[in-house]
XYZ file of C-alpha atoms in Angstrom:
596
model
C 10.141 11.042 35.218
C 11.564 9.949 38.588
C 15.092 10.086 39.885
C 16.686 6.743 40.680
C 19.886 5.759 42.465
C 23.329 6.200 40.898
C 22.134 9.239 38.974
C 19.737 7.215 36.849
C 16.190 8.124 35.843
C 12.945 6.161 35.568
C 10.322 7.312 33.072
C 6.739 6.299 32.334
C 6.168 6.640 28.603
C 3.084 6.578 26.427
C 4.061 6.291 22.742
C 1.908 6.329 19.627
C 3.254 4.982 16.342
C 1.965 5.280 12.789
C 0.449 2.400 10.820
C 2.210 1.858 7.462
C -1.060 1.233 5.559
C -4.762 2.078 5.871
C -5.639 -1.615 6.309
C -4.826 -1.981 10.010
C -4.924 0.353 13.037
C -1.816 1.988 14.473
C -0.023 0.672 17.574
C 0.677 2.368 20.901
C 2.919 1.476 23.861
C 2.775 2.020 27.635
C 6.310 1.462 28.910
C 8.787 1.904 31.723
C 12.245 3.206 30.779
C 15.383 3.236 32.909
C 18.480 5.229 31.960
C 21.787 5.151 33.794
C 25.546 5.503 33.332
C 27.802 2.578 34.267
C 31.130 2.843 36.062
C 33.061 2.325 32.802
C 31.318 5.333 31.243
C 28.817 3.343 29.193
C 25.288 4.694 28.872
C 22.441 2.178 29.205
C 18.796 2.746 28.246
C 16.414 -0.126 29.084
C 12.722 -0.184 28.236
C 9.834 -2.632 28.503
C 6.041 -2.558 28.521
C 4.090 -2.261 31.738
C 1.620 -4.988 32.585
C -2.067 -4.145 32.767
C -4.292 -2.177 30.449
C -3.433 1.396 31.403
C -4.427 3.598 28.504
C -1.811 6.263 29.088
C -2.388 9.987 29.536
C -5.183 10.243 26.931
C -7.644 7.298 27.007
C -9.841 8.838 24.294
C -6.957 9.094 21.850
C -5.777 5.572 22.744
C -9.084 4.101 21.574
C -7.884 4.371 17.954
C -4.837 2.209 18.661
C -4.062 -1.434 19.291
C -1.879 -1.853 22.377
C 1.446 -3.488 21.506
C 4.225 -4.679 23.799
C 7.906 -3.860 24.035
C 9.760 -6.785 25.540
C 13.077 -5.950 27.256
C 14.813 -3.699 24.732
C 17.190 -0.771 24.701
C 20.606 0.669 23.933
C 24.119 0.216 25.218
C 26.519 3.001 24.207
C 30.158 2.209 25.031
C 32.952 4.782 24.708
C 35.947 3.932 22.530
C 39.566 4.743 23.235
C 40.577 7.818 21.292
C 36.991 9.080 20.877
C 33.808 7.835 19.355
C 31.511 5.110 20.647
C 30.071 1.711 19.881
C 26.284 1.455 19.945
C 24.345 -1.755 20.555
C 20.590 -1.759 19.860
C 18.054 -4.395 20.878
C 14.466 -4.126 19.597
C 12.124 -6.866 20.845
C 8.450 -6.231 20.072
C 5.081 -7.928 20.033
C 2.995 -5.872 17.598
C -0.162 -7.988 17.836
C 0.019 -9.504 14.353
C -3.136 -11.511 15.097
C -5.254 -8.375 14.706
C -4.273 -7.527 11.113
C -5.255 -9.200 7.803
C -3.136 -12.268 7.199
C -1.512 -10.860 4.086
C -0.129 -7.945 6.165
C 1.219 -10.000 9.060
C 4.824 -10.035 7.792
C 4.872 -6.262 8.460
C 4.079 -6.980 12.123
C 5.831 -10.272 12.886
C 8.890 -10.403 10.619
C 12.195 -9.662 12.353
C 13.596 -8.453 9.035
C 10.849 -5.871 8.616
C 11.180 -4.637 12.216
C 14.954 -4.450 11.793
C 14.656 -2.274 8.678
C 11.931 -0.070 10.142
C 13.494 0.533 13.561
C 16.961 -0.865 14.208
C 18.729 -0.144 10.920
C 16.871 3.177 10.621
C 18.125 4.226 14.063
C 21.726 3.297 13.243
C 21.589 5.186 9.948
C 20.116 8.233 11.677
C 22.849 8.266 14.336
C 25.523 7.900 11.679
C 23.983 10.727 9.635
C 23.954 13.099 12.622
C 27.582 12.236 13.387
C 28.649 12.991 9.809
C 26.707 16.257 9.738
C 28.171 17.347 13.073
C 31.695 16.740 11.790
C 31.001 18.870 8.703
C 31.511 16.007 6.240
C 28.075 16.471 4.630
C 27.435 19.333 2.186
C 23.904 20.160 0.997
C 22.499 22.212 -1.883
C 21.097 25.756 -1.905
C 23.372 26.664 0.994
C 20.984 25.126 3.560
C 22.147 23.725 6.847
C 21.798 19.922 7.152
C 19.471 20.251 10.155
C 17.070 22.441 8.138
C 16.846 19.969 5.267
C 16.513 17.051 7.676
C 13.588 18.881 9.274
C 11.949 19.236 5.851
C 12.281 15.478 5.248
C 10.785 14.732 8.660
C 7.887 17.134 8.061
C 7.127 15.520 4.701
C 7.062 12.025 6.197
C 5.106 13.081 9.276
C 2.483 14.876 7.168
C 2.185 11.840 4.886
C 1.794 9.517 7.898
C -0.809 11.851 9.399
C -2.792 11.642 6.161
C -2.593 7.837 6.015
C -3.589 7.327 9.651
C -6.140 10.135 10.024
C -6.203 10.166 13.840
C -9.363 11.624 15.349
C -7.414 13.600 17.952
C -5.848 15.438 14.985
C -9.406 16.357 13.873
C -9.644 13.822 11.029
C -12.948 12.074 10.308
C -14.090 9.641 7.618
C -16.365 11.148 4.977
C -19.032 8.822 3.554
C -18.900 10.227 0.064
C -19.839 8.128 -2.984
C -20.289 4.759 -1.268
C -17.374 3.167 -3.149
C -14.936 0.894 -1.343
C -11.839 1.370 -3.479
C -10.738 4.607 -1.786
C -11.163 6.141 1.668
C -12.060 9.837 1.943
C -11.185 11.701 5.150
C -11.764 15.338 6.010
C -10.046 17.683 8.439
C -11.982 20.907 8.949
C -9.564 22.477 11.425
C -6.259 21.938 9.656
C -3.878 24.815 10.243
C -0.433 24.669 8.697
C 1.120 27.068 11.167
C 4.833 27.356 10.591
C 6.060 30.696 11.809
C 5.407 33.705 9.587
C 4.180 31.533 6.694
C 1.086 30.199 8.478
C -1.800 29.026 6.317
C -5.209 28.505 7.910
C -7.794 26.978 5.578
C -11.315 28.375 5.644
C -12.712 24.975 4.702
C -10.185 22.295 5.477
C -8.263 19.425 3.952
C -9.601 16.409 2.084
C -7.494 13.269 1.964
C -8.204 10.451 -0.498
C -6.228 7.298 0.252
C -6.048 3.618 -0.653
C -3.962 0.479 -0.082
C -3.656 -2.410 -2.521
C -1.694 -5.613 -2.989
C 0.979 -5.726 -5.703
C 2.338 -8.969 -7.072
C 5.818 -9.437 -8.450
C 6.642 -5.711 -8.648
C 10.024 -4.573 -7.245
C 9.159 -1.729 -4.802
C 12.283 0.296 -5.543
C 11.812 0.020 -9.303
C 8.196 1.179 -9.052
C 9.069 4.195 -6.883
C 11.977 5.109 -9.159
C 9.689 5.032 -12.187
C 7.058 7.185 -10.463
C 9.797 9.660 -9.516
C 11.381 9.867 -12.960
C 8.208 9.724 -15.089
C 5.733 11.913 -13.265
C 3.796 12.730 -16.434
C 2.857 9.032 -16.743
C 0.572 9.210 -13.704
C 0.169 12.829 -12.512
C -1.924 15.735 -13.763
C 0.269 18.809 -13.394
C -2.834 21.011 -13.207
C -3.743 19.287 -9.942
C -0.289 20.136 -8.584
C -0.902 23.704 -9.737
C -4.244 23.778 -7.900
C -2.670 22.669 -4.618
C 0.228 25.093 -5.030
C -2.134 28.007 -5.715
C -4.276 27.105 -2.686
C -1.251 27.128 -0.391
C 0.128 30.345 -1.800
C -2.929 32.545 -2.170
C -5.828 30.655 -0.576
C -7.287 30.226 -4.082
C -9.282 27.006 -3.874
C -11.515 27.459 -6.883
C -10.016 25.188 -9.522
C -11.871 26.810 -12.493
C -10.633 30.247 -11.440
C -6.934 29.460 -11.884
C -4.989 31.239 -14.587
C -4.904 29.053 -17.756
C -1.581 27.256 -18.015
C -0.203 24.652 -20.406
C 2.345 22.312 -18.846
C 5.055 20.875 -21.043
C 5.020 17.522 -19.256
C 8.683 17.865 -18.346
C 10.112 18.099 -14.859
C 13.471 19.302 -13.630
C 14.861 17.549 -10.546
C 17.191 19.669 -8.419
C 18.971 17.653 -5.688
C 19.066 19.240 -2.241
C 20.722 16.497 -0.249
C 20.870 12.803 0.506
C 21.778 10.504 3.346
C 25.194 8.876 3.512
C 24.143 5.599 1.910
C 21.849 7.389 -0.578
C 18.842 5.483 0.766
C 16.977 8.791 1.101
C 17.029 11.832 -1.206
C 15.550 15.304 -0.749
C 15.010 17.303 -3.919
C 13.166 20.216 -5.473
C 10.981 19.489 -8.513
C 10.135 22.167 -11.070
C 7.190 21.483 -13.363
C 7.489 23.736 -16.378
C 4.355 25.635 -17.423
C 3.599 28.067 -20.239
C 0.868 30.753 -19.975
C -1.914 30.550 -22.553
C -2.659 34.293 -22.608
C -0.308 36.989 -23.965
C -0.738 39.284 -20.966
C 0.795 36.616 -18.710
C 3.725 35.875 -21.012
C 6.307 37.328 -18.631
C 4.922 35.690 -15.477
C 6.339 32.321 -14.484
C 3.799 29.525 -14.373
C 6.244 26.907 -13.100
C 5.174 24.756 -10.146
C 7.664 23.735 -7.465
C 7.447 20.635 -5.308
C 9.562 19.567 -2.364
C 10.066 15.815 -2.696
C 11.558 13.032 -0.576
C 12.382 9.711 -2.201
C 13.700 6.654 -0.369
C 14.403 2.979 -0.994
C 14.874 3.141 -4.772
C 18.137 1.168 -4.615
C 17.266 -0.905 -1.549
C 17.299 -4.676 -2.122
C 17.164 -5.736 1.528
C 14.142 -7.812 2.517
C 11.727 -5.660 4.504
C 13.029 -2.323 3.224
C 10.282 0.202 2.448
C 10.257 2.486 -0.623
C 8.546 5.899 -0.592
C 7.895 8.934 -2.762
C 6.426 11.887 -0.833
C 5.979 15.408 -2.229
C 4.310 18.705 -1.421
C 3.897 22.023 -3.262
C 6.267 24.703 -1.983
C 7.034 28.327 -2.781
C 9.946 28.739 -5.177
C 11.728 30.890 -2.579
C 11.845 27.774 -0.388
C 11.498 29.452 3.052
C 12.591 27.436 6.082
C 9.086 27.601 7.597
C 7.159 26.905 4.376
C 3.769 25.198 4.943
C 3.656 21.641 3.570
C 0.698 19.475 2.553
C 2.319 16.125 1.614
C 0.949 13.445 -0.704
C 2.637 10.378 -2.093
C 3.227 6.648 -2.317
C 4.618 3.969 -0.022
C 5.446 0.375 -0.986
C 5.950 -2.103 1.869
C 7.381 -5.444 0.693
C 6.091 -8.570 2.385
C 8.353 -11.403 3.509
C 8.774 -13.997 0.754
C 7.057 -17.268 1.518
C 8.523 -20.652 0.831
C 8.917 -20.952 -2.908
C 8.563 -17.234 -3.617
C 12.259 -16.892 -4.372
C 12.315 -19.393 -7.182
C 11.985 -18.242 -10.761
C 8.449 -16.861 -11.160
C 7.928 -18.566 -14.509
C 8.887 -21.929 -13.035
C 6.581 -21.617 -10.027
C 3.810 -20.399 -12.306
C 3.728 -23.698 -14.157
C 2.584 -25.519 -11.020
C -0.858 -23.885 -11.239
C -3.768 -25.431 -13.049
C -5.679 -23.113 -15.352
C -3.504 -20.154 -14.404
C -0.497 -21.673 -16.173
C -2.195 -20.785 -19.426
C -3.060 -17.210 -18.553
C 0.462 -15.885 -18.905
C 1.355 -12.582 -20.449
C 4.807 -12.532 -21.971
C 7.482 -11.278 -19.560
C 8.270 -7.592 -19.691
C 11.508 -6.603 -21.368
C 13.202 -5.667 -18.119
C 13.024 -9.294 -16.968
C 16.083 -9.790 -19.140
C 17.619 -6.660 -17.665
C 18.379 -8.501 -14.477
C 15.572 -7.814 -12.017
C 16.106 -11.146 -10.328
C 13.166 -12.609 -8.454
C 15.343 -13.149 -5.414
C 16.114 -9.427 -5.078
C 12.646 -8.470 -3.892
C 9.646 -9.892 -2.115
C 7.102 -11.290 -4.572
C 4.265 -9.460 -2.806
C 4.043 -5.923 -1.518
C 1.439 -3.456 -0.317
C 1.132 -0.083 -2.042
C -0.405 2.745 -0.002
C -1.092 6.154 -1.496
C -2.605 9.292 0.010
C -3.353 12.630 -1.684
C -4.389 15.785 0.180
C -6.505 18.599 -1.274
C -7.307 21.964 0.401
C -10.842 23.273 -0.030
C -13.121 26.152 0.919
C -16.147 25.347 3.034
C -18.684 25.810 0.230
C -16.628 23.682 -2.197
C -16.166 20.520 -0.127
C -18.450 18.303 -2.203
C -17.129 19.433 -5.585
C -13.497 19.109 -4.445
C -14.272 15.645 -3.016
C -15.745 14.520 -6.347
C -12.779 15.846 -8.282
C -10.267 14.400 -5.751
C -11.765 10.894 -5.891
C -11.768 10.910 -9.687
C -8.167 12.068 -9.751
C -6.906 9.493 -7.236
C -8.708 6.708 -9.084
C -6.993 7.791 -12.290
C -3.648 7.729 -10.439
C -4.390 4.218 -9.156
C -5.217 3.056 -12.674
C -1.996 4.565 -14.010
C 0.094 2.985 -11.250
C -1.469 -0.410 -11.962
C -0.532 -0.102 -15.624
C 2.982 0.953 -14.662
C 3.237 -2.005 -12.269
C 2.348 -4.427 -15.027
C 4.833 -2.791 -17.400
C 7.806 -2.959 -15.024
C 7.038 -6.370 -13.523
C 9.929 -8.763 -14.225
C 7.328 -11.346 -15.141
C 3.747 -10.274 -15.768
C 2.020 -13.251 -14.241
C -1.595 -12.174 -14.610
C -3.445 -10.537 -17.485
C -2.516 -6.890 -17.773
C -5.137 -4.238 -17.105
C -7.298 -3.858 -20.156
C -5.824 -6.934 -21.884
C -7.391 -10.288 -22.558
C -5.566 -13.349 -21.214
C -3.209 -14.986 -23.657
C -4.221 -18.637 -24.065
C -1.217 -20.891 -24.454
C -2.241 -24.481 -23.744
C -5.093 -26.766 -24.771
C -5.273 -28.013 -21.159
C -6.535 -24.610 -20.025
C -9.288 -24.593 -22.627
C -10.210 -28.133 -21.632
C -10.548 -27.204 -17.966
C -12.748 -24.211 -18.822
C -14.910 -26.535 -20.909
C -15.167 -28.981 -17.957
C -16.297 -26.162 -15.644
C -19.100 -25.083 -17.998
C -20.116 -28.611 -19.008
C -20.298 -29.816 -15.393
C -22.388 -26.784 -14.436
C -24.906 -27.541 -17.181
C -25.026 -31.231 -16.273
C -25.489 -30.808 -12.495
C -27.329 -27.503 -12.168
C -29.474 -27.891 -15.280
C -28.678 -24.426 -16.630
C -25.990 -22.815 -18.730
C -23.120 -20.939 -17.109
C -22.097 -19.810 -20.587
C -23.727 -20.329 -23.944
C -21.075 -22.774 -24.995
C -23.019 -23.889 -28.059
C -21.986 -20.636 -29.731
C -18.457 -20.745 -28.324
C -15.526 -23.015 -28.954
C -11.926 -23.426 -27.987
C -10.235 -20.371 -26.529
C -13.440 -18.297 -26.551
C -14.860 -20.471 -23.758
C -11.921 -19.646 -21.492
C -11.956 -15.953 -22.373
C -15.691 -15.683 -21.745
C -15.358 -17.519 -18.430
C -12.532 -15.152 -17.470
C -14.774 -12.108 -17.974
C -17.931 -13.614 -16.416
C -19.660 -11.181 -14.039
C -19.915 -13.697 -11.175
C -16.854 -14.495 -9.086
C -15.897 -18.041 -10.090
C -13.402 -19.988 -7.986
C -12.077 -23.528 -8.234
C -10.492 -25.504 -5.419
C -8.556 -28.749 -5.413
C -9.715 -31.575 -3.125
C -6.363 -33.350 -3.071
C -5.178 -31.668 0.154
C -6.576 -31.959 3.671
C -7.790 -28.367 3.330
C -9.170 -27.439 -0.111
C -6.808 -24.978 -1.828
C -7.887 -22.497 -4.484
C -6.392 -23.233 -7.900
C -8.264 -20.874 -10.214
C -10.323 -17.686 -10.173
C -11.653 -15.598 -13.007
C -11.101 -11.830 -13.026
C -14.176 -11.182 -10.861
C -12.958 -13.818 -8.401
C -9.532 -12.200 -8.159
C -11.161 -8.804 -7.640
C -13.438 -10.179 -4.904
C -10.538 -11.821 -3.049
C -8.219 -8.846 -3.773
C -5.454 -11.187 -4.846
C -3.568 -12.376 -7.932
C -3.334 -15.640 -9.823
C 0.024 -16.493 -8.276
C -1.004 -15.728 -4.685
C -4.198 -17.747 -5.163
C -2.429 -21.025 -4.428
C -1.720 -19.826 -0.860
C -5.429 -19.462 -0.044
C -7.401 -22.309 1.488
C -11.158 -22.431 1.049
C -11.935 -22.049 4.760
C -10.153 -18.677 4.915
C -12.610 -16.899 2.645
C -15.782 -17.774 4.582
C -16.956 -16.499 7.944
C -18.247 -18.954 10.584
C -21.790 -19.155 9.230
C -20.505 -19.530 5.686
C -18.178 -22.371 6.683
C -21.006 -24.157 8.516
C -23.323 -23.800 5.520
C -20.662 -25.076 3.141
C -19.644 -28.110 5.187
C -23.260 -29.023 5.890
C -23.851 -29.191 2.122
C -20.869 -31.418 1.287
C -22.921 -34.613 1.451
C -25.515 -33.100 -0.878
C -22.804 -31.952 -3.280
C -21.317 -35.445 -3.305
C -24.678 -37.100 -4.029
C -26.308 -34.776 -6.558
C -23.243 -32.927 -7.799
C -24.215 -29.389 -6.801
C -25.815 -27.227 -4.140
C -27.033 -23.683 -3.545
C -25.535 -21.849 -0.559
C -27.553 -18.979 0.954
C -26.299 -15.423 0.731
C -23.735 -14.403 3.302
C -20.389 -12.785 3.989
C -16.917 -13.844 2.904
C -13.514 -12.219 3.388
C -10.968 -10.903 0.909
C -7.271 -11.505 1.499
C -7.032 -7.876 2.631
C -9.544 -8.532 5.420
C -12.464 -6.711 3.788
C -15.995 -8.120 4.080
C -17.740 -9.153 0.863
C -21.455 -9.849 0.663
C -22.960 -12.197 -1.925
C -26.575 -12.926 -2.827
C -26.043 -16.642 -3.425
C -23.233 -19.126 -3.997
C -23.528 -22.109 -6.322
C -21.202 -25.072 -5.768
C -20.756 -27.910 -8.223
C -18.411 -30.783 -8.987
C -16.168 -30.356 -12.003
C -15.666 -33.711 -13.719
C -13.055 -34.669 -16.269
C -13.763 -36.661 -19.439
C -13.572 -39.946 -17.509
C -16.163 -38.595 -14.995
C -13.529 -38.425 -12.237
C -13.952 -35.384 -9.964
C -11.287 -32.839 -10.885
C -12.186 -30.028 -8.471
C -15.041 -28.072 -6.894
C -16.234 -24.839 -8.494
C -17.983 -21.909 -6.797
C -19.929 -19.051 -8.369
C -20.620 -16.072 -6.082
C -23.619 -14.190 -7.468
C -24.044 -10.405 -7.107
C -21.089 -9.908 -4.776
C -20.006 -6.515 -3.472
C -17.779 -5.061 -0.761
C -19.652 -4.201 2.418
């Protein structure tokens, strides 16, 4: 900080921000800020990024971040006659959207998302502080507003720390079971020091986290369901394990006292913000002892929970559910180890706000893979009230003793995968229009055109390649489509009617490989899924495909819509012809694919 003329100050600032998902690195800023008071009593704060590549005070820590820019931004606070003030906020950022997967770019380049995340959040915070200062806000359990606000901030900060896993906070990635669906991080020096209730773990903290794309699921509705129906996705014994570890440093899961949980939860409100966009509450999970000697000892588990965005319909608004075990006495300096969920909606693209069932009919084979709309479609969850696509990020933290790291990691990964599976089922159940086959269900075949196209794909493969994709001689009608849907190779079809070939169909393996859905498939052009060498190999074979009807592409790397690399042993390309021998589309089969 430096003193400037007219009583103003100049500050050099290095700021680190959290990434909202695990799919892209966090951003940092190196800025110059000027603060001064004008002659009319207004306070002005101006800030902008410095030119150059200065890393700030800690170059080692900055290596985990992508440098972003603040263009001229700031605050103007003008006094009002009779008291009070008027606050003007300008946020103008360049967050380097080019460096994140394309599907996530709305989170980094949409003005609506930035407004919700920064500008509107700042205004709501200022308004909340003003109301609390005036004594207009009353909270539960006799706690002061500032204390409860601190709890909310600690929950969110701990959750963000878990998602981001910064190395300067002693987090490191643990190469555990080789799977790509979850990320396992470990912190061996975690110390939840909060006054007299400090907890220092002899082993450390494991964090299992994941991000995934959701299609056509209202973020607020999903978070509300997870909040109100915890037994649908959570294992209360896992909550009991974490609570026991925090309370008595008892990390050995088998050594816990046997408890039967009723599956019910009691939600006790502690407080909420003025517009009810954020709620802080205490959760009691009711447990019954299984042994007679413990009959008079409470086995209830208490969680401190923050829920936000459940009633938010604004484009770009985020919805969250974050919780942590806490002692039932609820001390002000209680240690917290937060876990939870975050759903970031993505900006709707052109056409996303029309009725989902109408837009669905424009697809080729996918128009026949509908599942009947969920009941709550009629309940009024209009498609225009939420972004059709969103990104769900979840992170769960588990304390462990040094000699139990591997066993706790195994158990933690299994548990988080079961949570993911449950959330996916919930997402399908609450979707206003279930546009892709539900988890564990077979696609519902509704048109003869879909069966015909599946037959063309298999027949053309046999004709051009000289082998059978499926044993169609033993299959007929709808069975051909269903068998193609469940084929182990990733099968994609692209239309050749546009300047750039656009994907029109993928079987379940193809959707899994691209990490997308049937509806979002029509936004993907063929060139986006190949790397440079893959594109060169494909285009060099086009003449051969045209002449002989098929070609083999060598093994290589392609990209999912989430930016992950996918290796494949071989790709087979062939022309799909209709009954009149006219070329309908190109089909691809990616053999033995896996995430790198």
